[in-house]
PDB file of C-alpha atoms and ligand atoms in Angstrom:
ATOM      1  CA  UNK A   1       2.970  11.728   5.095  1.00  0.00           C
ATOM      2  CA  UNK A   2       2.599   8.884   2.687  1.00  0.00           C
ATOM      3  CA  UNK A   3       5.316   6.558   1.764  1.00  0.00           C
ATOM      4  CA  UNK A   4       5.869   5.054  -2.107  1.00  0.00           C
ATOM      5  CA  UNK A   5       7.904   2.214  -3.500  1.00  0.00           C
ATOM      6  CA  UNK A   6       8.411   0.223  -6.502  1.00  0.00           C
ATOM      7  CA  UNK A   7      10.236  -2.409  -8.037  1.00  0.00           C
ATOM      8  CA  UNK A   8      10.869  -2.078 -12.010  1.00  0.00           C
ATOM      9  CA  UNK A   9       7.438  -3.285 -12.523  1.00  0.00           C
ATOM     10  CA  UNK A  10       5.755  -0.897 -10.894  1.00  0.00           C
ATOM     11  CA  UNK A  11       8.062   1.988 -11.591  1.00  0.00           C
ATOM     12  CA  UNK A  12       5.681   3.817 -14.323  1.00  0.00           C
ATOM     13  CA  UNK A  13       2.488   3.335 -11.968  1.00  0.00           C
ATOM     14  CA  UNK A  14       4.415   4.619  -9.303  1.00  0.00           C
ATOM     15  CA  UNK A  15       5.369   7.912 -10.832  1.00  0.00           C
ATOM     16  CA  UNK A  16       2.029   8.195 -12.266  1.00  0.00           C
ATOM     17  CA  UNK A  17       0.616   8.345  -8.609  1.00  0.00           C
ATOM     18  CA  UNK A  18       3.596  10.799  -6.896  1.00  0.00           C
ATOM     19  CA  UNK A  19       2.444  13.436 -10.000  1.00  0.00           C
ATOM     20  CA  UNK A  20      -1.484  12.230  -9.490  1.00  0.00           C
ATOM     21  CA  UNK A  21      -0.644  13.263  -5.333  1.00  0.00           C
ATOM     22  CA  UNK A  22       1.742  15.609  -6.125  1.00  0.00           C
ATOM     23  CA  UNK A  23      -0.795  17.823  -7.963  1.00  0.00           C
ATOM     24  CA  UNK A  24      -3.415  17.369  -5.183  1.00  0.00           C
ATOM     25  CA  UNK A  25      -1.089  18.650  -2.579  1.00  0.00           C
ATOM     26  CA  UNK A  26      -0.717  14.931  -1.131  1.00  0.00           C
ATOM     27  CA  UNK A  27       2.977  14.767   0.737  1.00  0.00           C
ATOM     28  CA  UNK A  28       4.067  12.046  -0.910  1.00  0.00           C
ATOM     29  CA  UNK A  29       8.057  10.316  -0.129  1.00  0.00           C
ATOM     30  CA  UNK A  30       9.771   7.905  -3.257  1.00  0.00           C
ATOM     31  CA  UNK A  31      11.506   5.715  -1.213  1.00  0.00           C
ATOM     32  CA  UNK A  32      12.736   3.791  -4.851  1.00  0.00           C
ATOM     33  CA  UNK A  33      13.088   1.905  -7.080  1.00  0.00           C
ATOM     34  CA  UNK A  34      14.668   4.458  -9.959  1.00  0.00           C
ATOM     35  CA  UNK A  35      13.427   2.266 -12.780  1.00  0.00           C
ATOM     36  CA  UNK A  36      16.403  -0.258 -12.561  1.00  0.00           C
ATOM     37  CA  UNK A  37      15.334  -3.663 -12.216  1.00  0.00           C
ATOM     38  CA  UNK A  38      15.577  -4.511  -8.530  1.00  0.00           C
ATOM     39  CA  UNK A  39      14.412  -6.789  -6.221  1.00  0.00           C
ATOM     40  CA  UNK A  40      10.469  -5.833  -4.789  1.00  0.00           C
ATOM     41  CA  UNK A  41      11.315  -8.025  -1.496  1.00  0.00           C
ATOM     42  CA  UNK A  42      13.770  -5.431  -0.793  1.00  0.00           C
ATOM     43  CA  UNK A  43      11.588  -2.303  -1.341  1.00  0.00           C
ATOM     44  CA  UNK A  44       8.555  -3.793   0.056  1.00  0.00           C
ATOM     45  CA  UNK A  45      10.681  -4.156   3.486  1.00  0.00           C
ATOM     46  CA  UNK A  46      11.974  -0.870   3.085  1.00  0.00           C
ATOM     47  CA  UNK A  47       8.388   0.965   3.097  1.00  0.00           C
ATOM     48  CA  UNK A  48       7.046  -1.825   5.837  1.00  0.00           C
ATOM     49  CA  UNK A  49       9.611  -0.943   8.078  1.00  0.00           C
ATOM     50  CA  UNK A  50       9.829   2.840   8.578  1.00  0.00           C
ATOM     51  CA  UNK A  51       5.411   2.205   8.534  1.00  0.00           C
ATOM     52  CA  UNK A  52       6.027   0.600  11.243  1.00  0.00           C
ATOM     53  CA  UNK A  53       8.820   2.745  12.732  1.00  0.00           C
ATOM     54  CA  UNK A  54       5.935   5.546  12.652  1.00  0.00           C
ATOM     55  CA  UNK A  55       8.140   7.651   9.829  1.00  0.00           C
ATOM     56  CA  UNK A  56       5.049   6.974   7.720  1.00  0.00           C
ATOM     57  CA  UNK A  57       1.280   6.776   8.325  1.00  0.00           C
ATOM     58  CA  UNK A  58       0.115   4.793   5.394  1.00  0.00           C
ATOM     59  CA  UNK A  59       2.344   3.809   2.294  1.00  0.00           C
ATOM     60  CA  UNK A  60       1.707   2.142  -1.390  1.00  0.00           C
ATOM     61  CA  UNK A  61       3.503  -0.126  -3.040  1.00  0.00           C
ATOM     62  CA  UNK A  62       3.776  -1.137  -6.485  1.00  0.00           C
ATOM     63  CA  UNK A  63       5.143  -4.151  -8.550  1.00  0.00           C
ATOM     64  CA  UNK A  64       4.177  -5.883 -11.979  1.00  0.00           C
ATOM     65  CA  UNK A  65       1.024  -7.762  -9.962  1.00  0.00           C
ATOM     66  CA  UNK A  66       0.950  -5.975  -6.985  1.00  0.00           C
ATOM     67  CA  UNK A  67       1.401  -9.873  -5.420  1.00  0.00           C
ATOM     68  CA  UNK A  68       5.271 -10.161  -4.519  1.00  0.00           C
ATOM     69  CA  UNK A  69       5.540  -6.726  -3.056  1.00  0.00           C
ATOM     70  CA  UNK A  70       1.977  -7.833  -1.109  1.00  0.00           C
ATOM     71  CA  UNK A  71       3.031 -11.133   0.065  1.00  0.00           C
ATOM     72  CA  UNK A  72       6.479  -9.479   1.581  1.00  0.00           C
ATOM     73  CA  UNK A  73       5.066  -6.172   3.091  1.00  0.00           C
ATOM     74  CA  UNK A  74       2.535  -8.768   5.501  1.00  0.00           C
ATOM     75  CA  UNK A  75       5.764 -10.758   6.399  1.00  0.00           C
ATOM     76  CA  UNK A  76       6.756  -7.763   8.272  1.00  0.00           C
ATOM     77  CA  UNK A  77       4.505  -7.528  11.799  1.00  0.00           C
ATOM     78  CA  UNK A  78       2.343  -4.642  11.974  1.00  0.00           C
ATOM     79  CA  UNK A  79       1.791  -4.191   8.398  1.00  0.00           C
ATOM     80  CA  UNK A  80      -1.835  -4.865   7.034  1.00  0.00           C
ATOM     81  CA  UNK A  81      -0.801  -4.719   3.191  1.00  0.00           C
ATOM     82  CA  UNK A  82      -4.123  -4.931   0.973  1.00  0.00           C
ATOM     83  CA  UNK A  83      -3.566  -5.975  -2.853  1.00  0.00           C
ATOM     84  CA  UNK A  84      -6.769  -3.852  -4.656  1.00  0.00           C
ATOM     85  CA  UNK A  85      -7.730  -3.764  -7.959  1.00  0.00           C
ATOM     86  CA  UNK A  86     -10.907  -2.522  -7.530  1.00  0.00           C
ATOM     87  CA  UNK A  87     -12.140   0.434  -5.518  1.00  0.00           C
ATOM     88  CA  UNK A  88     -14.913  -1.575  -3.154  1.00  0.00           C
ATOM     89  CA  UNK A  89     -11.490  -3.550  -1.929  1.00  0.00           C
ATOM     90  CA  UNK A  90      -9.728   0.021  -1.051  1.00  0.00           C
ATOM     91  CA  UNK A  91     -12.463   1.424   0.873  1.00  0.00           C
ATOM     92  CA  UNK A  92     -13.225  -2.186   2.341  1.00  0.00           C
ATOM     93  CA  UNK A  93      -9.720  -2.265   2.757  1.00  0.00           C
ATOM     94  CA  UNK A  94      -9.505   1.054   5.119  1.00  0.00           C
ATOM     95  CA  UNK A  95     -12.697   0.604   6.479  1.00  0.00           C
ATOM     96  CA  UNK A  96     -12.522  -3.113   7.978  1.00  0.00           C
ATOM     97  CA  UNK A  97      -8.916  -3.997   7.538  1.00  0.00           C
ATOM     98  CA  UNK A  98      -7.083  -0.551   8.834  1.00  0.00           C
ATOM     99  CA  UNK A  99      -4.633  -1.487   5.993  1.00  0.00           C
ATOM    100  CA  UNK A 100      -1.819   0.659   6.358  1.00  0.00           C
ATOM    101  CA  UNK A 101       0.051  -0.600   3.001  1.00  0.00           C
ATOM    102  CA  UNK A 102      -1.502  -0.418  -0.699  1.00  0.00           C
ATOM    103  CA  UNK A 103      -0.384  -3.076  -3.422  1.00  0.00           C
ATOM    104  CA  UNK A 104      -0.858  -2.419  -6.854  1.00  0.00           C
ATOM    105  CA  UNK A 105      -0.010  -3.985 -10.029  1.00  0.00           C
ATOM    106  CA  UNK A 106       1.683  -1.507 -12.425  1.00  0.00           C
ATOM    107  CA  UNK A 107       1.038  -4.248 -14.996  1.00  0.00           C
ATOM    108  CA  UNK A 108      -2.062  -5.250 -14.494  1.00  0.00           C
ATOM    109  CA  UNK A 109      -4.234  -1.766 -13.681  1.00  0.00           C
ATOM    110  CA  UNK A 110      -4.954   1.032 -16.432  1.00  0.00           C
ATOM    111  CA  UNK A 111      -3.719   4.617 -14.881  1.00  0.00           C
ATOM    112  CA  UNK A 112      -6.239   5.620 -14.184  1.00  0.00           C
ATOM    113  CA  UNK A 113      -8.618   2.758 -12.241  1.00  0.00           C
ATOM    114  CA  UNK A 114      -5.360   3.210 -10.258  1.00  0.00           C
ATOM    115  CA  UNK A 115      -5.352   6.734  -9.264  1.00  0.00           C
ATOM    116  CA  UNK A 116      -9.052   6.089  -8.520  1.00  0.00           C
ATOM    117  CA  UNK A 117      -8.143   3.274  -5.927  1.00  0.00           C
ATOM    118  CA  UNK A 118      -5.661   4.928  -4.756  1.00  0.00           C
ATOM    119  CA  UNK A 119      -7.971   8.171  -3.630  1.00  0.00           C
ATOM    120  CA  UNK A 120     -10.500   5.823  -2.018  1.00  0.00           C
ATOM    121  CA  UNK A 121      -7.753   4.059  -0.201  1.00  0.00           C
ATOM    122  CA  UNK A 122      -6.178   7.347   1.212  1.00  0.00           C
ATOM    123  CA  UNK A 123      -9.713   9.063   1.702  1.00  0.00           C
ATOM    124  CA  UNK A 124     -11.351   6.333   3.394  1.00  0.00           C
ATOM    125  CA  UNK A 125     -10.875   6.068   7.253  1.00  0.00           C
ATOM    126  CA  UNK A 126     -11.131   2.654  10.022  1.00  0.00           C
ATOM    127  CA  UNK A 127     -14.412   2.074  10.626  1.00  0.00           C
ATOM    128  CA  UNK A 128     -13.528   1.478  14.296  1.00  0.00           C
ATOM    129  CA  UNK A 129     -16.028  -0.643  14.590  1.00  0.00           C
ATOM    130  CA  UNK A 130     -15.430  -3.439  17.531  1.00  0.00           C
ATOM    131  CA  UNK A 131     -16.215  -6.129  15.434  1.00  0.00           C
ATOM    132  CA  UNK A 132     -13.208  -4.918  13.200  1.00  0.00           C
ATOM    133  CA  UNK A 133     -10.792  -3.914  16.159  1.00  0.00           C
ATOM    134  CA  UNK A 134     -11.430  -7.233  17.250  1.00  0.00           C
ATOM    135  CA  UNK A 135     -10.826  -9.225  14.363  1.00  0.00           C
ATOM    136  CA  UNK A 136      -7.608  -6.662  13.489  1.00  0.00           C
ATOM    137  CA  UNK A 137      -6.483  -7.777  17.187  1.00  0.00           C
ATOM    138  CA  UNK A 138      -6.388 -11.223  15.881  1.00  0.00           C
ATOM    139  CA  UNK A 139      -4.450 -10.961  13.437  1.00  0.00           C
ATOM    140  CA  UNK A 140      -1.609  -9.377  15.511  1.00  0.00           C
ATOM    141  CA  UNK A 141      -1.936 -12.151  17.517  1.00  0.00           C
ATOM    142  CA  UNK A 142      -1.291 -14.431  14.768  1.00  0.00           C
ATOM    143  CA  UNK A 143       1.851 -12.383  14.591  1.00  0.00           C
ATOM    144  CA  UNK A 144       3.444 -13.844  18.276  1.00  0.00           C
TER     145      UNK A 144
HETATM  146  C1  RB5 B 201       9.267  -8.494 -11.803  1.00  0.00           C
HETATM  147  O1  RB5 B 201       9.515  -8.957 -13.072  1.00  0.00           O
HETATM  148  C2  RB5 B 201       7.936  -9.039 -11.305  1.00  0.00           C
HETATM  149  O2  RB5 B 201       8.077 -10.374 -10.961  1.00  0.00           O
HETATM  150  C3  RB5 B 201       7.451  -8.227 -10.125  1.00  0.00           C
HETATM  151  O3  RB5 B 201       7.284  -6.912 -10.497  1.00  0.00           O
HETATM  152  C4  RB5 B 201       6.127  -8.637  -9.520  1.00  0.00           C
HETATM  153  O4  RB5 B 201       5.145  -8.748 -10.489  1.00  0.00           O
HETATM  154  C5  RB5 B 201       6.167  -9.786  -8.603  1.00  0.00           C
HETATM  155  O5  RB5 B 201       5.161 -10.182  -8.000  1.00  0.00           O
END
């Protein structure tokens, strides 16, 4: 199950995606905004916890840039939020980083370069490559 949120921003890119999932038989949970301007901080932390409360495997987030909700989701320990605009940075983002959180920018990326990037990030598994475990480990430990 996959995890959404949005502030105001990113409220049209995110409903874009839940029909672009939707359609593909994705499960897909809005976990808000409703289009009313809101804070991202406080959406960002809503997704990033229940990730890391294991009620989600993966989630996306979406804002104007994609950069406030990214900066707050990798306050929260355990979260590995990746900010892509590109799809080389999803599927680098999966396959080094074991990012668990997408940021987009609903302002910033055309509809659909999104839904593209958003398919390569939730296609794309870990590599599980030790070099990559190892360097993942590290950054946990940057979390003590
Ligand atoms: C809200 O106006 C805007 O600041 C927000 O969506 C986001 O772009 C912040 O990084």
């Amino acid at each position: 199950m996959i995890a959404i949120a949005s502030d105001h921003g990113g409220y049209a890119l995110k409903q874009e995606i839940i029909k672009h999932l939707t359609e593909k038989g994705v499960p897909i949970e809005d976990l808000g905004c409703g289009g009313e301007r809101v804070d991202y901080p406080d959406y960002a932390e809503k997704l990033c916890r229940a990730i890391v409360a294991g009620q989600y495997e993966r989630g996306i987030l979406c804002c104007g840039t994609g950069i406030g909700v990214s900066i707050a989701a990798n306050k929260i320990h355990g979260i590995r939020a990746a900010l892509c605009g590109d799809c080389f940075s999803a599927e680098m983002s999966r396959q080094h980083n074991d990012a668990n959180v997408l940021c987009l920018g609903g302002r910033v990326l055309g509809t659909e370069l999104a839904k593209k990037i958003v398919d390569t990030y939730l296609t794309t598994p870990f590599s599980g490559a030790e070099s990559h475990s190892r360097r993942i480990a590290k950054i946990a430990d940057l979390e003590k």
